[in-house]
């Protein structure tokens, strides 16, 4: 544990039983360790801010320091003997390697060089898309986009038959998710929602709900010869695309009937009872609800029944 002084020192015996006394001093052997911290996937990328601790052979703390902007930390004046170095705080955004690594100082002015590598913290987000009125009804075909903290696009994907979409391998940091394409028949929620990856293998679970697209149809019934003459008491029926009855109602004194809350899709309207004194038009007329809060306006005309005076 000490340096050698190999200089030759002269002395002389000149008297009988002479005792010459000399004192010789040695320096302790001291050395150092230099640790460089890098990214495990890119050894050229050095990592500042990693804390390392040195322990002696009994695992008692000796020194502590943090890597600089060059990714390096140096511990000097370590006396001869056995030691351990350990990462005790990781660089921001990286996993910690808290294994204790042994090393030994055996020669004076020895410099031990070590390189330590860290993996980036990565996590994922799983988004489930459901109907806002029925959380058990999952919605496939919803496109979501992930943006980084600067709102730059990172990834894009579409929900599957289970209504889920998963974005993996998102590195440590702040993000946003946004619905960028709604499922068919639903309104879009284009708000950007923030989330953060802070732990390795973290899985963030989010639920997102959409409202169905709904619209309405307003039918006005008039006299075929006089469009200003509105006809009350006309019954209309709404049918879906399979011609199954959806709703039924009668025009009021203003000649109007309104069918609200019709979900996205294709329909038919049909006059199923004429006003008194008028012929019935029982043809089925198609219409479509395609946008939210859409109001379709239709005018239907009936011919008056004329009785013979003969």
Tab-separated table of C-alpha atoms in Angstrom:
chain	number	residue	atom	x	y	z
A	1	UNK	CA	0.000	0.000	0.000
A	2	UNK	CA	3.010	2.272	-0.094
A	3	UNK	CA	5.383	3.550	-2.747
A	4	UNK	CA	8.959	2.299	-2.735
A	5	UNK	CA	11.925	4.621	-2.135
A	6	UNK	CA	14.687	2.766	-4.029
A	7	UNK	CA	17.385	5.400	-3.595
A	8	UNK	CA	20.668	4.125	-2.118
A	9	UNK	CA	21.659	5.965	1.084
A	10	UNK	CA	25.338	5.733	2.342
A	11	UNK	CA	26.347	5.169	5.954
A	12	UNK	CA	29.678	4.326	7.689
A	13	UNK	CA	30.752	2.150	10.654
A	14	UNK	CA	33.754	3.779	12.429
A	15	UNK	CA	33.463	2.711	16.076
A	16	UNK	CA	33.009	-0.587	17.840
A	17	UNK	CA	29.407	-1.320	18.786
A	18	UNK	CA	28.348	1.801	16.971
A	19	UNK	CA	24.533	1.997	16.388
A	20	UNK	CA	23.405	4.248	13.539
A	21	UNK	CA	19.704	5.275	13.602
A	22	UNK	CA	17.911	6.387	10.435
A	23	UNK	CA	14.285	7.189	9.631
A	24	UNK	CA	12.859	6.408	6.169
A	25	UNK	CA	9.451	7.650	5.016
A	26	UNK	CA	7.196	6.276	2.333
A	27	UNK	CA	4.208	7.790	0.556
A	28	UNK	CA	0.988	5.874	0.333
A	29	UNK	CA	0.057	4.488	-3.075
A	30	UNK	CA	-2.766	6.628	-4.475
A	31	UNK	CA	-4.668	6.439	-7.724
A	32	UNK	CA	-7.872	7.566	-9.353
A	33	UNK	CA	-10.866	6.350	-11.323
A	34	UNK	CA	-12.488	8.163	-14.251
A	35	UNK	CA	-16.005	7.071	-15.206
A	36	UNK	CA	-17.637	8.126	-18.490
A	37	UNK	CA	-21.416	7.839	-18.766
A	38	UNK	CA	-22.970	7.234	-22.201
A	39	UNK	CA	-26.267	6.295	-23.840
A	40	UNK	CA	-26.496	2.497	-24.253
A	41	UNK	CA	-27.713	2.852	-27.842
A	42	UNK	CA	-25.318	5.644	-28.828
A	43	UNK	CA	-21.887	5.546	-27.190
A	44	UNK	CA	-21.093	8.972	-28.651
A	45	UNK	CA	-23.891	10.519	-26.623
A	46	UNK	CA	-22.457	11.369	-23.199
A	47	UNK	CA	-24.710	11.886	-20.203
A	48	UNK	CA	-24.275	14.682	-17.702
A	49	UNK	CA	-25.901	14.652	-14.277
A	50	UNK	CA	-25.260	11.015	-13.349
A	51	UNK	CA	-24.259	10.637	-9.710
A	52	UNK	CA	-21.638	8.027	-8.809
A	53	UNK	CA	-20.583	6.947	-5.327
A	54	UNK	CA	-17.305	5.246	-4.372
A	55	UNK	CA	-17.333	2.671	-1.561
A	56	UNK	CA	-14.392	1.001	0.188
A	57	UNK	CA	-13.956	-2.776	0.525
A	58	UNK	CA	-16.405	-2.747	3.440
A	59	UNK	CA	-18.952	-0.933	1.263
A	60	UNK	CA	-18.627	2.200	3.331
A	61	UNK	CA	-19.076	5.417	1.342
A	62	UNK	CA	-15.839	7.164	0.420
A	63	UNK	CA	-16.839	9.876	-2.075
A	64	UNK	CA	-19.693	11.066	-4.275
A	65	UNK	CA	-19.754	13.208	-7.432
A	66	UNK	CA	-21.744	13.905	-10.608
A	67	UNK	CA	-20.762	13.600	-14.279
A	68	UNK	CA	-20.131	16.883	-16.080
A	69	UNK	CA	-21.232	17.996	-19.527
A	70	UNK	CA	-18.531	15.724	-20.997
A	71	UNK	CA	-20.182	12.764	-19.253
A	72	UNK	CA	-17.144	12.246	-17.029
A	73	UNK	CA	-16.559	12.104	-13.285
A	74	UNK	CA	-13.104	11.628	-11.676
A	75	UNK	CA	-12.305	10.451	-8.156
A	76	UNK	CA	-8.719	11.261	-7.167
A	77	UNK	CA	-6.501	10.403	-4.183
A	78	UNK	CA	-7.857	6.918	-3.668
A	79	UNK	CA	-5.422	5.014	-1.445
A	80	UNK	CA	-4.152	1.530	-2.259
A	81	UNK	CA	-6.880	-1.064	-1.883
A	82	UNK	CA	-10.195	-2.444	-3.100
A	83	UNK	CA	-13.238	-0.319	-3.913
A	84	UNK	CA	-16.622	-0.299	-5.587
A	85	UNK	CA	-18.252	2.300	-7.788
A	86	UNK	CA	-22.026	2.546	-8.082
A	87	UNK	CA	-24.465	4.748	-9.952
A	88	UNK	CA	-26.625	6.291	-7.235
A	89	UNK	CA	-28.628	8.736	-9.334
A	90	UNK	CA	-29.393	8.408	-13.055
A	91	UNK	CA	-29.334	11.149	-15.658
A	92	UNK	CA	-32.775	12.609	-16.333
A	93	UNK	CA	-34.702	10.407	-18.710
A	94	UNK	CA	-32.556	7.315	-18.148
A	95	UNK	CA	-32.834	4.126	-16.132
A	96	UNK	CA	-30.454	3.631	-13.212
A	97	UNK	CA	-27.834	0.899	-13.052
A	98	UNK	CA	-27.427	0.434	-9.319
A	99	UNK	CA	-25.073	-2.544	-9.471
A	100	UNK	CA	-21.841	-2.171	-7.454
A	101	UNK	CA	-18.746	-2.641	-9.642
A	102	UNK	CA	-15.402	-3.553	-7.985
A	103	UNK	CA	-12.050	-2.012	-8.834
A	104	UNK	CA	-8.595	-1.942	-7.228
A	105	UNK	CA	-5.853	0.627	-6.748
A	106	UNK	CA	-2.512	-1.225	-6.820
A	107	UNK	CA	-0.022	1.227	-8.324
A	108	UNK	CA	0.867	4.795	-7.567
A	109	UNK	CA	-0.728	7.379	-9.858
A	110	UNK	CA	-2.778	4.621	-11.437
A	111	UNK	CA	-5.772	5.920	-13.463
A	112	UNK	CA	-8.589	3.439	-13.961
A	113	UNK	CA	-10.935	4.295	-16.818
A	114	UNK	CA	-14.473	2.920	-16.904
A	115	UNK	CA	-17.409	3.472	-19.243
A	116	UNK	CA	-20.940	3.043	-17.950
A	117	UNK	CA	-24.012	2.926	-20.200
A	118	UNK	CA	-27.665	3.629	-19.435
A	119	UNK	CA	-30.882	2.795	-21.253
A	120	UNK	CA	-33.390	5.526	-21.915
A	121	UNK	CA	-36.614	5.425	-19.919
A	122	UNK	CA	-39.370	4.234	-22.251
A	123	UNK	CA	-43.077	3.727	-21.702
A	124	UNK	CA	-46.349	3.421	-23.567
A	125	UNK	CA	-49.889	4.753	-23.711
A	126	UNK	CA	-53.010	2.675	-24.380
A	127	UNK	CA	-56.140	4.559	-25.417
A	128	UNK	CA	-59.586	2.956	-25.437
A	129	UNK	CA	-62.334	4.605	-27.480
A	130	UNK	CA	-65.947	4.207	-26.351
A	131	UNK	CA	-69.418	5.580	-26.992
A	132	UNK	CA	-70.131	8.485	-24.621
A	133	UNK	CA	-73.584	7.105	-23.786
A	134	UNK	CA	-72.514	3.454	-23.516
A	135	UNK	CA	-69.020	2.839	-22.162
A	136	UNK	CA	-69.316	-0.862	-23.014
A	137	UNK	CA	-69.587	-0.011	-26.704
A	138	UNK	CA	-66.040	0.249	-28.035
A	139	UNK	CA	-65.282	2.118	-31.230
A	140	UNK	CA	-62.893	0.814	-33.872
A	141	UNK	CA	-61.437	3.014	-36.582
A	142	UNK	CA	-60.611	6.060	-34.458
A	143	UNK	CA	-57.297	7.620	-35.463
A	144	UNK	CA	-55.085	9.027	-32.709
A	145	UNK	CA	-51.869	11.001	-33.109
A	146	UNK	CA	-49.098	11.415	-30.525
A	147	UNK	CA	-47.227	14.728	-30.361
A	148	UNK	CA	-44.088	15.620	-28.386
A	149	UNK	CA	-43.820	18.566	-25.994
A	150	UNK	CA	-43.284	20.891	-28.971
A	151	UNK	CA	-46.476	19.537	-30.598
A	152	UNK	CA	-44.484	17.835	-33.319
A	153	UNK	CA	-46.027	14.590	-34.575
A	154	UNK	CA	-44.424	11.447	-33.151
A	155	UNK	CA	-46.738	8.593	-34.172
A	156	UNK	CA	-50.179	7.836	-35.584
A	157	UNK	CA	-52.417	4.742	-35.342
A	158	UNK	CA	-56.040	3.574	-35.405
A	159	UNK	CA	-58.124	1.788	-32.752
A	160	UNK	CA	-58.745	-1.913	-33.383
A	161	UNK	CA	-61.903	-4.001	-33.001
A	162	UNK	CA	-61.483	-3.766	-29.211
A	163	UNK	CA	-61.487	0.026	-29.446
A	164	UNK	CA	-57.838	0.140	-28.364
A	165	UNK	CA	-54.680	1.672	-29.760
A	166	UNK	CA	-51.235	1.341	-28.140
A	167	UNK	CA	-48.176	3.530	-28.682
A	168	UNK	CA	-44.979	1.846	-27.446
A	169	UNK	CA	-41.354	2.952	-27.024
A	170	UNK	CA	-42.135	6.517	-25.995
A	171	UNK	CA	-39.028	7.936	-24.348
A	172	UNK	CA	-39.039	9.903	-21.106
A	173	UNK	CA	-40.785	13.250	-21.441
A	174	UNK	CA	-44.006	15.133	-22.054
A	175	UNK	CA	-46.468	14.337	-24.831
A	176	UNK	CA	-49.977	14.977	-26.108
A	177	UNK	CA	-52.508	12.598	-27.631
A	178	UNK	CA	-55.222	13.836	-29.982
A	179	UNK	CA	-58.059	12.242	-31.902
A	180	UNK	CA	-57.370	13.137	-35.518
A	181	UNK	CA	-60.078	11.058	-37.191
A	182	UNK	CA	-63.391	10.064	-35.613
A	183	UNK	CA	-65.033	6.665	-36.037
A	184	UNK	CA	-67.819	6.580	-38.609
A	185	UNK	CA	-71.002	8.100	-37.262
A	186	UNK	CA	-69.368	9.942	-34.350
A	187	UNK	CA	-68.270	13.479	-33.628
A	188	UNK	CA	-64.557	14.162	-33.316
A	189	UNK	CA	-62.886	15.275	-30.089
A	190	UNK	CA	-59.881	17.200	-31.408
A	191	UNK	CA	-58.639	18.492	-28.054
A	192	UNK	CA	-54.952	17.763	-27.284
A	193	UNK	CA	-54.556	15.874	-23.991
A	194	UNK	CA	-51.182	15.970	-22.187
A	195	UNK	CA	-49.451	12.963	-20.616
A	196	UNK	CA	-45.962	12.218	-19.323
A	197	UNK	CA	-43.565	9.247	-19.402
A	198	UNK	CA	-41.543	9.308	-16.170
A	199	UNK	CA	-40.806	5.652	-15.337
A	200	UNK	CA	-39.357	2.789	-17.328
A	201	UNK	CA	-41.935	0.366	-18.770
A	202	UNK	CA	-44.708	2.694	-17.601
A	203	UNK	CA	-48.094	1.997	-19.210
A	204	UNK	CA	-50.531	4.917	-19.211
A	205	UNK	CA	-54.158	3.944	-19.765
A	206	UNK	CA	-56.655	6.486	-21.066
A	207	UNK	CA	-60.331	6.256	-21.997
A	208	UNK	CA	-61.749	8.548	-24.650
A	209	UNK	CA	-65.474	8.928	-25.397
A	210	UNK	CA	-67.282	10.213	-28.486
A	211	UNK	CA	-70.829	11.415	-29.026
A	212	UNK	CA	-72.834	9.968	-31.853
A	213	UNK	CA	-73.567	12.271	-34.771
A	214	UNK	CA	-77.254	13.181	-34.529
A	215	UNK	CA	-79.461	15.317	-36.694
A	216	UNK	CA	-83.099	15.990	-37.491
A	217	UNK	CA	-85.560	16.305	-40.329
A	218	UNK	CA	-88.331	18.874	-40.549
A	219	UNK	CA	-91.115	18.163	-43.028
A	220	UNK	CA	-93.627	20.814	-44.034
A	221	UNK	CA	-96.892	19.679	-45.637
A	222	UNK	CA	-98.602	22.030	-48.091
A	223	UNK	CA	-101.364	22.079	-50.671
A	224	UNK	CA	-99.969	21.189	-54.108
A	225	UNK	CA	-101.857	24.083	-55.699
A	226	UNK	CA	-101.152	26.626	-52.980
A	227	UNK	CA	-97.783	26.306	-51.213
A	228	UNK	CA	-98.862	28.910	-48.649
A	229	UNK	CA	-101.641	26.619	-47.452
A	230	UNK	CA	-100.136	24.316	-44.821
A	231	UNK	CA	-101.787	21.038	-43.920
A	232	UNK	CA	-102.134	19.784	-40.371
A	233	UNK	CA	-102.882	16.182	-39.490
A	234	UNK	CA	-100.540	14.501	-41.970
A	235	UNK	CA	-98.828	11.460	-40.503
A	236	UNK	CA	-95.200	10.795	-41.456
A	237	UNK	CA	-93.125	7.772	-40.594
A	238	UNK	CA	-89.328	7.551	-40.549
A	239	UNK	CA	-87.630	4.300	-41.586
A	240	UNK	CA	-83.971	3.280	-41.273
A	241	UNK	CA	-81.824	2.030	-44.175
A	242	UNK	CA	-83.386	-1.432	-43.772
A	243	UNK	CA	-86.861	0.139	-44.011
A	244	UNK	CA	-87.569	-0.644	-40.382
A	245	UNK	CA	-89.811	1.900	-38.648
A	246	UNK	CA	-87.928	4.383	-36.450
A	247	UNK	CA	-90.506	7.045	-35.526
A	248	UNK	CA	-93.947	8.351	-36.369
A	249	UNK	CA	-95.579	11.774	-35.886
A	250	UNK	CA	-98.259	14.118	-37.262
A	251	UNK	CA	-97.934	17.633	-38.684
A	252	UNK	CA	-99.175	20.406	-36.429
A	253	UNK	CA	-101.301	23.420	-37.279
A	254	UNK	CA	-98.248	25.013	-38.923
A	255	UNK	CA	-98.063	22.004	-41.251
A	256	UNK	CA	-94.729	20.929	-39.765
A	257	UNK	CA	-93.445	17.767	-38.143
A	258	UNK	CA	-89.913	17.410	-36.743
A	259	UNK	CA	-88.005	14.205	-36.023
A	260	UNK	CA	-85.020	14.825	-33.723
A	261	UNK	CA	-82.105	12.714	-32.477
A	262	UNK	CA	-81.669	10.718	-35.645
A	263	UNK	CA	-78.263	9.020	-35.486
A	264	UNK	CA	-75.773	9.161	-38.358
A	265	UNK	CA	-76.937	7.120	-41.325
A	266	UNK	CA	-79.429	6.665	-44.133
A	267	UNK	CA	-83.206	6.931	-43.700
A	268	UNK	CA	-86.506	7.241	-45.531
A	269	UNK	CA	-89.514	9.385	-44.750
A	270	UNK	CA	-92.987	8.412	-45.938
A	271	UNK	CA	-96.447	9.884	-45.635
A	272	UNK	CA	-98.467	7.158	-43.934
A	273	UNK	CA	-101.710	9.084	-43.401
A	274	UNK	CA	-102.960	12.003	-45.514
A	275	UNK	CA	-104.717	15.066	-44.131
A	276	UNK	CA	-108.489	14.956	-44.469
A	277	UNK	CA	-109.615	15.816	-47.987
A	278	UNK	CA	-106.260	15.155	-49.618
A	279	UNK	CA	-104.676	12.302	-51.540
A	280	UNK	CA	-101.811	10.383	-49.907
A	281	UNK	CA	-98.285	10.342	-51.272
A	282	UNK	CA	-96.990	7.013	-50.017
A	283	UNK	CA	-93.645	7.090	-51.812
A	284	UNK	CA	-90.554	6.535	-49.581
A	285	UNK	CA	-88.065	9.402	-49.864
A	286	UNK	CA	-84.428	8.822	-48.849
A	287	UNK	CA	-82.352	11.221	-46.759
A	288	UNK	CA	-79.088	11.045	-44.867
A	289	UNK	CA	-77.783	12.324	-41.521
A	290	UNK	CA	-74.089	12.985	-42.155
A	291	UNK	CA	-73.026	15.826	-39.858
A	292	UNK	CA	-73.743	16.612	-36.219
A	293	UNK	CA	-76.761	18.819	-35.497
A	294	UNK	CA	-77.713	18.679	-39.175
A	295	UNK	CA	-81.269	19.869	-39.895
A	296	UNK	CA	-82.760	18.579	-43.110
A	297	UNK	CA	-85.748	20.564	-44.359
A	298	UNK	CA	-88.239	18.970	-46.733
A	299	UNK	CA	-91.508	20.166	-48.185
A	300	UNK	CA	-94.202	17.672	-49.178
A	301	UNK	CA	-97.275	18.604	-51.240
A	302	UNK	CA	-100.654	16.892	-51.473
A	303	UNK	CA	-103.392	17.229	-54.001
A	304	UNK	CA	-106.852	18.031	-52.735
A	305	UNK	CA	-109.550	15.447	-53.394
A	306	UNK	CA	-112.267	16.881	-55.624
A	307	UNK	CA	-115.774	15.362	-55.499
A	308	UNK	CA	-118.003	15.304	-58.578
A	309	UNK	CA	-121.111	17.584	-58.358
A	310	UNK	CA	-123.025	15.453	-60.921
